[in-house]
XYZ file of C-alpha atoms in Angstrom:
664
model
C 91.541 131.610 28.064
C 88.802 133.241 26.034
C 85.882 135.060 28.261
C 83.085 132.567 26.991
C 85.094 129.469 28.076
C 85.948 131.237 31.554
C 82.277 131.882 31.917
C 81.633 128.187 31.052
C 83.954 126.872 33.624
C 82.689 129.019 36.475
C 79.024 128.159 35.542
C 80.359 124.160 35.460
C 82.198 124.827 39.020
C 78.740 126.796 39.954
C 76.103 124.076 38.864
C 76.775 121.768 41.883
C 76.421 124.280 44.280
C 72.932 125.120 42.764
C 72.012 121.677 42.883
C 72.940 121.345 46.315
C 71.035 124.973 46.991
C 68.164 123.168 45.641
C 67.969 120.124 47.453
C 68.337 121.936 50.768
C 65.343 124.444 49.429
C 63.402 123.529 46.470
C 61.839 125.422 44.366
C 58.243 126.750 44.774
C 57.265 127.598 41.329
C 53.913 126.441 39.910
C 55.421 123.174 37.900
C 57.810 122.875 40.666
C 54.880 122.436 43.665
C 52.690 120.312 41.150
C 55.508 117.622 40.709
C 56.331 117.719 44.424
C 52.708 117.058 44.828
C 52.537 114.106 43.251
C 55.588 112.975 45.295
C 53.140 113.656 48.291
C 50.502 111.903 47.326
C 52.454 108.710 46.529
C 54.148 108.687 49.845
C 50.710 109.225 51.680
C 49.032 106.757 49.730
C 51.924 104.074 50.652
C 51.498 104.860 54.021
C 47.545 104.654 54.392
C 47.564 101.331 52.649
C 49.891 100.218 55.135
C 48.051 101.282 57.770
C 44.365 99.834 56.195
C 46.228 96.347 56.140
C 47.516 96.767 59.918
C 43.951 97.602 60.963
C 43.090 94.356 59.085
C 40.194 96.620 57.598
C 40.553 95.344 53.657
C 39.623 92.087 51.862
C 37.642 89.280 53.571
C 38.166 91.364 56.597
C 36.589 94.444 55.958
C 33.433 95.195 57.595
C 30.566 97.207 56.024
C 29.978 99.868 58.558
C 27.570 102.110 57.557
C 27.297 106.102 58.418
C 24.251 108.737 57.878
C 24.560 112.460 57.542
C 23.281 113.953 60.856
C 20.619 116.848 60.619
C 22.027 120.192 59.458
C 19.773 122.891 61.373
C 19.946 125.483 58.696
C 20.243 123.350 55.783
C 16.716 121.842 55.895
C 16.638 120.347 52.311
C 19.391 118.617 52.697
C 18.970 114.419 52.049
C 20.055 112.785 54.867
C 22.007 110.199 52.971
C 23.515 106.489 54.073
C 26.311 104.649 52.878
C 29.233 102.362 53.491
C 32.284 103.544 54.848
C 34.222 102.367 51.614
C 32.168 105.138 49.827
C 33.458 107.981 52.197
C 35.419 109.768 49.783
C 32.321 109.791 47.024
C 30.029 111.241 49.569
C 32.857 114.078 50.514
C 32.938 115.213 46.793
C 29.445 115.209 45.945
C 29.400 118.174 43.331
C 26.181 119.536 44.441
C 27.146 120.438 48.077
C 30.714 122.156 48.207
C 30.002 122.744 52.084
C 30.768 118.807 52.382
C 34.463 120.131 51.680
C 34.738 120.190 55.529
C 33.826 117.395 57.258
C 33.355 115.877 61.171
C 33.152 112.037 61.516
C 31.683 110.923 64.631
C 31.209 107.447 66.393
C 31.418 105.559 69.237
C 34.561 104.165 70.641
C 35.706 101.213 68.571
C 33.478 102.234 65.787
C 36.059 102.076 63.051
C 36.812 106.273 62.837
C 40.626 105.643 61.869
C 39.558 103.237 58.816
C 37.250 105.444 57.936
C 39.846 108.090 57.550
C 42.038 105.455 55.467
C 39.288 104.887 53.199
C 38.559 108.523 52.692
C 41.987 109.367 52.121
C 42.715 106.694 49.724
C 39.739 107.293 47.969
C 40.625 111.045 47.287
C 44.021 109.888 46.318
C 42.610 107.604 43.966
C 40.121 110.351 42.642
C 42.999 112.845 41.988
C 45.104 110.452 39.851
C 41.919 110.122 37.473
C 42.093 114.207 37.251
C 43.809 116.183 34.153
C 47.302 117.783 35.063
C 45.971 121.299 35.297
C 43.043 120.150 37.423
C 45.081 117.832 39.806
C 47.643 120.620 40.337
C 45.119 122.547 42.243
C 43.140 119.752 44.185
C 44.386 119.562 47.573
C 46.304 116.142 48.847
C 44.483 114.687 51.737
C 46.988 113.680 54.249
C 45.883 112.011 58.003
C 47.557 113.521 61.077
C 47.153 112.761 64.818
C 45.914 115.486 66.584
C 47.731 114.295 69.888
C 50.774 116.011 68.922
C 49.483 119.371 68.942
C 50.312 121.016 71.904
C 47.302 123.773 72.010
C 49.504 127.186 71.411
C 51.154 126.531 68.581
C 50.545 127.830 65.257
C 48.662 125.304 63.295
C 50.262 125.643 60.169
C 53.798 125.868 61.302
C 52.830 122.062 63.078
C 51.385 120.954 59.878
C 54.268 121.840 57.893
C 56.686 120.005 60.835
C 54.326 117.102 60.416
C 54.798 116.808 56.627
C 58.471 117.251 57.143
C 58.730 114.667 59.479
C 56.194 111.947 58.149
C 56.418 112.865 54.503
C 60.059 114.551 53.841
C 59.028 117.697 52.669
C 61.357 120.349 52.799
C 59.921 123.114 55.174
C 59.470 125.607 52.478
C 57.480 123.306 50.117
C 55.304 122.404 53.061
C 54.604 125.934 53.908
C 53.966 126.859 50.204
C 51.519 124.148 49.504
C 49.531 125.152 52.683
C 49.328 128.321 52.003
C 48.046 127.378 48.471
C 45.326 125.367 50.048
C 46.874 122.327 48.469
C 46.808 120.088 51.969
C 43.398 118.967 53.316
C 44.178 117.976 56.721
C 42.322 114.964 57.946
C 42.510 115.375 61.619
C 42.544 112.233 63.744
C 42.352 111.219 67.807
C 40.460 114.737 68.466
C 39.103 112.890 71.629
C 42.581 111.567 72.727
C 43.882 115.320 72.870
C 42.489 116.046 76.383
C 42.938 114.675 79.900
C 40.509 114.455 82.371
C 40.708 117.486 84.944
C 42.946 119.407 82.711
C 42.619 123.282 83.324
C 42.042 123.634 79.090
C 40.965 121.614 76.371
C 43.497 121.473 73.698
C 40.619 119.850 71.374
C 38.526 122.888 71.485
C 41.523 125.104 70.715
C 42.261 123.188 67.722
C 38.822 123.726 66.703
C 38.696 127.401 66.968
C 41.965 127.651 64.871
C 40.428 125.637 62.336
C 37.277 128.135 62.717
C 40.020 131.057 62.465
C 41.677 133.036 59.662
C 43.498 131.363 57.007
C 42.047 128.174 58.153
C 37.914 128.614 58.211
C 37.362 128.975 54.549
C 39.391 125.848 53.894
C 38.995 122.115 53.462
C 38.888 120.051 56.945
C 38.123 116.782 58.130
C 38.180 115.609 61.403
C 37.330 112.633 63.526
C 36.040 112.419 67.063
C 33.973 110.012 69.383
C 30.357 111.348 69.531
C 30.178 112.195 73.254
C 33.562 113.805 72.964
C 32.528 116.191 70.356
C 29.203 116.921 71.866
C 30.893 118.533 74.953
C 33.409 120.378 72.742
C 30.853 122.080 71.307
C 28.851 122.592 74.199
C 31.873 124.543 75.430
C 32.282 126.273 72.288
C 28.516 126.866 72.036
C 28.358 126.255 68.152
C 28.521 123.379 66.057
C 32.381 122.491 66.246
C 33.946 122.885 62.777
C 32.034 125.802 60.846
C 30.363 124.909 57.814
C 30.672 121.441 57.752
C 28.585 118.240 57.481
C 28.613 115.596 60.079
C 28.666 112.020 59.374
C 27.658 109.094 62.068
C 29.437 105.737 61.853
C 26.308 103.591 62.621
C 26.741 100.330 64.637
C 26.925 97.144 62.850
C 23.898 95.558 62.044
C 23.606 91.900 63.707
C 23.383 90.376 60.355
C 26.432 92.083 59.021
C 28.476 90.695 62.412
C 27.334 87.149 61.400
C 28.007 87.593 57.933
C 31.447 88.683 58.737
C 31.892 85.789 61.307
C 30.565 83.410 58.658
C 33.205 84.809 55.807
C 35.940 84.566 58.349
C 35.352 81.134 59.468
C 35.346 79.945 55.703
C 38.287 81.758 55.019
C 40.392 79.816 57.942
C 38.524 76.460 57.385
C 37.633 75.645 60.551
C 34.392 73.407 61.632
C 34.847 74.036 65.230
C 31.460 74.049 66.895
C 32.423 77.654 68.448
C 31.942 79.046 65.828
C 28.679 77.562 64.817
C 27.222 78.300 68.736
C 28.572 81.880 68.508
C 26.864 82.421 64.857
C 23.793 80.648 65.907
C 23.026 82.671 68.610
C 23.586 85.856 67.182
C 20.912 84.647 64.318
C 18.792 83.743 67.250
C 18.999 86.630 69.663
C 19.737 89.634 67.652
C 19.396 92.075 71.175
C 21.506 89.624 73.385
C 24.768 91.299 75.513
C 26.769 89.664 73.067
C 25.208 90.847 69.981
C 24.730 94.277 71.005
C 28.549 94.151 71.875
C 29.379 92.777 68.729
C 27.646 95.843 67.070
C 31.180 97.497 67.439
C 33.840 96.352 64.583
C 36.636 96.889 66.833
C 35.109 93.850 69.328
C 33.631 91.969 66.809
C 37.421 91.678 65.108
C 38.624 90.839 68.629
C 35.696 88.096 68.812
C 37.351 86.468 65.483
C 40.945 86.533 66.208
C 39.707 84.863 70.098
C 37.570 82.146 68.356
C 40.619 81.501 65.829
C 43.278 81.054 68.638
C 41.118 80.380 71.566
C 38.117 78.864 70.795
C 37.144 77.087 74.406
C 36.427 81.419 74.752
C 33.124 80.692 73.258
C 30.951 79.392 76.307
C 31.683 82.378 78.403
C 30.878 84.972 75.647
C 27.580 83.211 75.276
C 27.221 83.158 79.207
C 27.679 87.084 79.382
C 25.146 89.017 80.745
C 25.592 92.570 80.041
C 27.999 93.994 76.918
C 30.555 95.061 79.193
C 31.313 91.798 80.641
C 31.765 90.738 76.733
C 34.063 93.752 76.399
C 35.549 92.731 79.628
C 36.200 88.801 78.425
C 37.487 89.920 75.350
C 40.484 92.273 76.393
C 41.371 89.675 79.108
C 41.386 87.176 76.663
C 44.192 88.839 74.274
C 47.246 88.241 76.702
C 46.712 84.449 77.456
C 45.738 83.487 73.658
C 49.078 85.317 72.292
C 51.068 83.800 75.248
C 49.429 80.261 74.140
C 50.663 80.638 70.863
C 54.165 81.645 71.752
C 57.218 79.021 71.329
C 58.595 77.602 74.763
C 61.882 79.001 74.011
C 64.566 80.438 75.946
C 64.154 84.176 74.461
C 60.474 84.002 75.515
C 60.643 81.730 78.927
C 59.586 84.778 81.010
C 56.487 85.754 78.398
C 53.627 84.223 80.715
C 50.420 85.955 81.372
C 51.379 87.728 84.885
C 54.625 88.986 83.248
C 53.236 90.516 79.896
C 50.282 91.847 81.504
C 52.419 93.940 84.227
C 54.336 94.951 81.199
C 51.705 96.201 78.781
C 50.612 98.136 82.242
C 53.643 99.718 82.513
C 53.414 100.871 78.872
C 50.095 102.083 79.224
C 50.855 104.155 82.590
C 53.693 105.636 80.801
C 51.606 106.543 77.790
C 49.292 108.378 80.184
C 51.927 110.381 81.819
C 52.741 111.563 78.614
C 49.378 112.348 77.722
C 48.556 114.235 81.089
C 51.560 116.471 80.185
C 50.041 117.507 76.832
C 52.627 115.328 74.934
C 51.622 112.354 72.492
C 50.169 109.640 74.458
C 49.137 107.170 72.097
C 52.721 106.040 70.704
C 56.262 105.513 72.142
C 59.382 104.761 70.275
C 62.082 102.206 71.353
C 64.618 105.348 72.423
C 62.007 106.681 74.649
C 61.318 103.557 76.299
C 63.545 104.729 79.292
C 60.387 107.132 80.336
C 58.900 103.527 81.340
C 61.429 102.547 84.285
C 61.011 106.596 85.655
C 62.452 109.937 84.032
C 64.645 110.912 87.207
C 66.462 107.303 88.335
C 67.090 106.826 84.700
C 68.852 110.319 84.206
C 70.685 109.630 87.444
C 72.028 106.438 86.448
C 72.886 107.443 82.867
C 74.955 110.386 84.646
C 76.945 108.403 86.748
C 77.711 105.859 84.331
C 78.525 108.793 81.695
C 80.373 110.673 84.343
C 82.590 107.782 85.229
C 83.414 106.951 81.745
C 84.496 110.023 80.372
C 86.222 110.945 83.648
C 88.546 107.465 83.497
C 88.929 107.493 79.935
C 89.423 111.321 79.215
C 91.672 111.359 82.586
C 94.038 108.683 81.133
C 94.361 110.248 77.481
C 95.233 113.897 79.726
C 97.898 111.926 81.848
C 99.338 110.613 78.901
C 99.553 114.232 77.338
C 100.433 116.456 80.525
C 101.050 114.374 83.353
C 99.753 112.627 86.515
C 97.923 115.922 87.794
C 96.131 117.195 84.531
C 95.171 113.707 84.255
C 93.480 113.446 87.731
C 91.952 117.030 87.621
C 91.039 117.082 83.880
C 89.303 113.393 84.441
C 87.459 115.041 87.419
C 86.218 117.878 85.212
C 85.672 116.141 82.365
C 83.233 113.777 84.140
C 81.427 115.905 86.039
C 80.983 118.358 82.983
C 79.716 115.142 81.065
C 77.374 113.639 83.784
C 75.884 116.898 84.137
C 75.029 117.296 80.294
C 73.857 114.054 79.884
C 71.519 114.152 83.113
C 69.919 117.338 82.573
C 70.027 117.469 78.711
C 66.986 117.140 76.582
C 65.717 113.850 76.165
C 67.584 112.078 73.446
C 66.883 110.783 70.214
C 68.408 107.681 68.202
C 71.005 108.805 65.607
C 72.121 106.724 62.158
C 74.949 107.689 60.402
C 73.706 107.948 56.276
C 75.216 109.831 53.373
C 72.110 111.342 52.688
C 68.134 111.455 53.851
C 65.806 111.840 50.971
C 64.328 115.198 51.028
C 66.566 116.357 53.909
C 69.850 117.741 54.307
C 72.042 117.785 57.647
C 74.997 119.429 56.238
C 73.858 122.653 57.421
C 74.007 121.753 60.771
C 76.923 119.718 60.540
C 79.118 122.723 58.926
C 78.345 124.821 61.530
C 78.981 122.707 64.402
C 82.260 121.922 62.526
C 82.910 125.394 61.961
C 81.667 126.392 66.271
C 84.193 123.259 67.002
C 87.059 123.975 65.404
C 86.881 127.816 66.200
C 86.982 126.663 69.827
C 89.470 123.956 69.742
C 91.984 126.221 68.033
C 91.442 128.929 70.123
C 92.198 126.684 73.359
C 95.002 125.120 71.758
C 96.783 128.386 70.408
C 96.463 130.007 74.057
C 97.965 126.993 75.595
C 100.728 126.797 73.467
C 101.303 130.530 73.430
C 100.822 131.001 77.367
C 103.606 128.146 77.603
C 106.105 129.529 74.943
C 105.603 132.911 75.763
C 103.966 136.051 74.016
C 106.112 136.232 71.458
C 107.624 132.931 69.722
C 105.362 131.013 71.706
C 102.060 132.752 70.507
C 102.990 131.909 66.730
C 103.549 128.118 67.525
C 100.347 128.396 69.459
C 98.401 129.667 66.798
C 99.862 127.283 64.119
C 99.049 124.407 66.542
C 95.666 125.581 67.192
C 94.877 126.290 63.478
C 95.898 122.846 63.114
C 94.069 121.196 65.648
C 90.543 123.429 64.998
C 90.889 122.304 61.437
C 91.161 118.517 62.455
C 88.264 119.023 65.164
C 85.947 120.638 63.244
C 86.444 118.405 60.507
C 85.561 115.593 62.815
C 82.665 116.954 64.027
C 81.195 118.544 60.728
C 81.385 114.927 59.626
C 79.970 113.161 62.886
C 76.755 115.846 62.672
C 76.515 116.128 58.713
C 76.108 112.233 58.564
C 73.782 111.729 61.768
C 70.375 111.350 60.913
C 67.921 111.296 64.164
C 65.349 108.749 64.677
C 62.783 111.607 62.596
C 64.608 110.569 59.477
C 64.243 106.913 60.173
C 60.799 106.576 57.784
C 62.644 108.386 54.926
C 65.385 105.603 55.399
C 63.198 102.700 55.784
C 64.478 101.480 59.036
C 62.391 99.309 61.142
C 61.586 100.306 64.625
C 63.826 97.280 66.253
C 66.897 99.304 65.072
C 66.769 102.405 66.485
C 68.994 101.651 69.308
C 71.645 99.629 67.403
C 72.022 102.272 64.932
C 72.646 104.600 67.380
C 75.187 102.602 68.308
C 76.647 102.354 65.694
C 76.712 106.065 65.150
C 78.238 106.296 68.620
C 81.029 103.997 67.475
C 81.679 106.225 64.267
C 82.276 108.888 66.767
C 85.370 106.544 67.993
C 86.696 106.583 64.833
C 86.535 109.980 64.087
C 87.569 111.418 67.190
C 90.499 109.069 67.606
C 91.639 109.594 64.605
C 91.681 113.169 65.006
C 92.759 113.848 68.304
C 95.646 111.031 68.185
C 97.629 112.200 65.448
C 97.377 115.996 66.819
C 98.348 114.397 70.027
C 101.080 112.779 68.383
C 102.381 115.696 66.524
C 102.456 118.094 69.341
C 104.194 115.796 71.985
C 106.889 114.398 69.275
C 107.520 111.191 67.167
C 108.781 109.105 70.067
C 105.078 108.719 71.672
C 103.587 108.693 68.204
C 101.917 105.148 68.381
C 101.377 105.401 71.941
C 99.498 108.551 72.022
C 97.478 107.061 68.963
C 96.433 104.347 70.950
C 95.689 105.687 74.080
C 94.611 109.032 73.135
C 92.487 107.968 70.343
C 90.703 105.167 72.333
C 90.268 107.418 75.106
C 88.831 110.745 73.638
C 86.861 108.189 71.109
C 85.157 106.472 73.966
C 84.735 109.667 75.724
C 82.917 110.778 72.558
C 81.045 107.326 72.246
C 79.585 107.605 75.666
C 78.274 111.063 75.094
C 77.302 110.874 71.468
C 75.695 107.786 72.137
C 73.054 109.216 74.396
C 69.755 107.536 73.281
C 71.403 104.179 73.624
C 73.054 105.249 76.878
C 70.002 105.895 78.396
C 68.646 102.722 76.698
C 70.595 101.022 78.478
C 70.409 102.430 81.883
C 66.765 101.927 81.775
C 67.417 97.975 80.759
C 69.430 97.665 83.990
C 66.691 99.168 86.125
C 64.343 96.872 84.638
C 66.403 93.872 85.727
C 66.157 95.302 89.035
C 62.200 96.247 89.126
C 61.225 93.868 86.777
C 58.453 96.088 85.960
C 59.225 95.872 82.271
C 60.777 93.287 79.673
C 64.342 92.956 80.033
C 64.986 93.042 76.489
C 61.755 95.944 75.437
C 62.802 95.760 71.430
C 62.117 91.751 71.388
C 58.914 92.140 73.578
C 57.710 95.025 71.511
C 58.025 93.409 68.753
C 56.446 90.109 70.085
C 53.557 91.980 71.178
C 53.553 93.970 67.664
C 53.395 90.479 66.102
C 50.923 88.925 68.498
C 48.201 91.791 67.659
C 48.512 93.713 70.940
C 50.732 96.745 69.572
C 50.962 98.089 66.403
C 52.995 100.314 64.622
C 52.822 103.493 63.829
C 56.013 104.386 61.529
C 58.884 103.883 64.212
C 56.630 104.258 67.321
C 54.732 101.423 69.132
C 51.138 101.881 69.850
C 48.080 99.645 71.550
C 46.185 98.177 68.978
C 43.487 100.418 69.971
C 42.796 103.160 72.069
C 40.237 101.304 74.199
C 42.465 98.406 74.676
C 44.980 101.147 75.936
C 42.682 102.588 78.338
C 41.399 99.271 79.677
C 44.983 98.193 80.158
C 45.816 101.210 82.185
C 42.520 100.747 84.099
C 43.653 97.319 85.049
C 46.809 99.188 86.953
C 44.658 101.048 89.012
C 41.629 98.759 90.402
C 40.437 101.010 93.113
C 39.963 103.504 90.097
C 38.303 100.836 87.941
C 36.145 100.016 90.634
C 34.787 103.741 91.241
C 34.182 104.355 87.344
C 31.048 103.494 86.091
C 30.534 100.800 83.152
C 30.857 103.285 80.736
C 33.883 105.269 81.723
C 35.621 101.781 82.563
C 36.015 101.065 78.816
C 35.665 104.701 77.315
C 38.796 105.956 76.147
C 37.431 109.597 76.843
C 37.638 108.500 80.810
C 41.010 109.484 82.221
C 40.460 107.983 85.766
C 43.090 106.796 87.909
């Protein structure tokens, strides 16, 4: 073969390797980053559009909330402007005031801060697409993140790199490069959700300090927070919170705006019910009444519209309220009965009465509060985390006992067929205890799903490493066993041969299982809805049965002779396969352990997936990716307070409904 042909052959063989490497670690040159930035912008836009639809903040349901710029002590010449919230992106990019590239958005609970964030992000993205290629390549991409997930001590850039990977499938080296170049504009929502009542340190203040320090102090950033909470943070830091930033404040809705919204909503649904006429007439004639004051909050105005639509009989009680807190209490309390009343009377929903649904939502709210109290995300929960509602300790114990029994019996039976009764009993006990301890004391499980590929993410490196470790370990154990049994000389050769075979097959099975496994953080990339997390974890575990069965059974059959081939294939394959399924389906196992507890305690729905989806369709909950969260933070805190009547009675009227209050 000529030298040129040899080089072409080597290049052809090497090209797939380079392609695989570039999938794992994409190029970060200027052109590549520009292309990847446009892809990120497209993903962010789709996610923000989905969220805005979920918040009912577009079309006829859009509420014209206005904002004003807060006075800036050192900028006396600045004009205090006022504009509608859907113009926030234009305000942010005013060319004559570059300091506005750092912005603080404040407002009361339920004033529409998250809605404002979606309009800011989508508006900036629309402006970005109108730019020339060269300018667009240097323009930062706004990315909304929830601050509740930041632990308070980790590096902010590293945390954002992780979030960009999980939420938008950016490879770590690409995300880090974009952050280093200033191509990401963090829009940080939920600053007021970070701290708990009585905590020793403020994670929210620590986050502001990071944004005010190198390398972030000279970079654009947006922070959204409740006004009262941000005032406390500025007092703690003895500064303005976010250095160099303009502060805008979302204003309460004018009564005339609330009337216009309800009138439009009434016309859209085509109703002539007297309930709507009575409420609208009351607001027009008494613009300062308790009801009118309460409906200055967009969240409560939206609840009023949906409550009148589904339960018009609520109108007289709304008109009779003597203070805004009573209006809020009535609207919140009406949500569950309204959704229950609209549910069909089928067998699936026979337990969905008002008392049960309220108890289940209170259990969910208490679980989220415990997560927040321990510095975790207390705003959302995935289906594979529902076991925390049943109680961590008892769920772990039940799960461990079931796994120990299952692994001990199935593994012991397979070892009995291979090495006799004594080996089966002792081995089964050892396997059961070990598996039970691993499952019970191990980290919190995440649901897995088998997938050949996940866009922007590769798991084969982990799979190859796991397969290599398994292969070496299995080969060493099998080789030593055969070598000791057959003698130091002849047995060692045979043992190494058997060990190599076992190691190769075991490593292949483990490598495939790990390489194909996509955890819950990949579900967004795969387009999987939240209801399928546990189902996919079960399928992944059953796939382990097939892989381990195909590996262990032929190996055992070859070791013990052809006469037992069929029996060993069936018994050992099923035994070790089921063992792998019990330990591999970790998330599903713990989920069903929690379900068993729910059947006994009735603290939560017996079919959690069905209930969460029902609550989402009814507007009590909403989806954030693959996680469920309450429709609004104020409703979550109200539900949690309802589970602690003593704390609710002791709280002031403001504390009862203010999401910053952590009483109870």
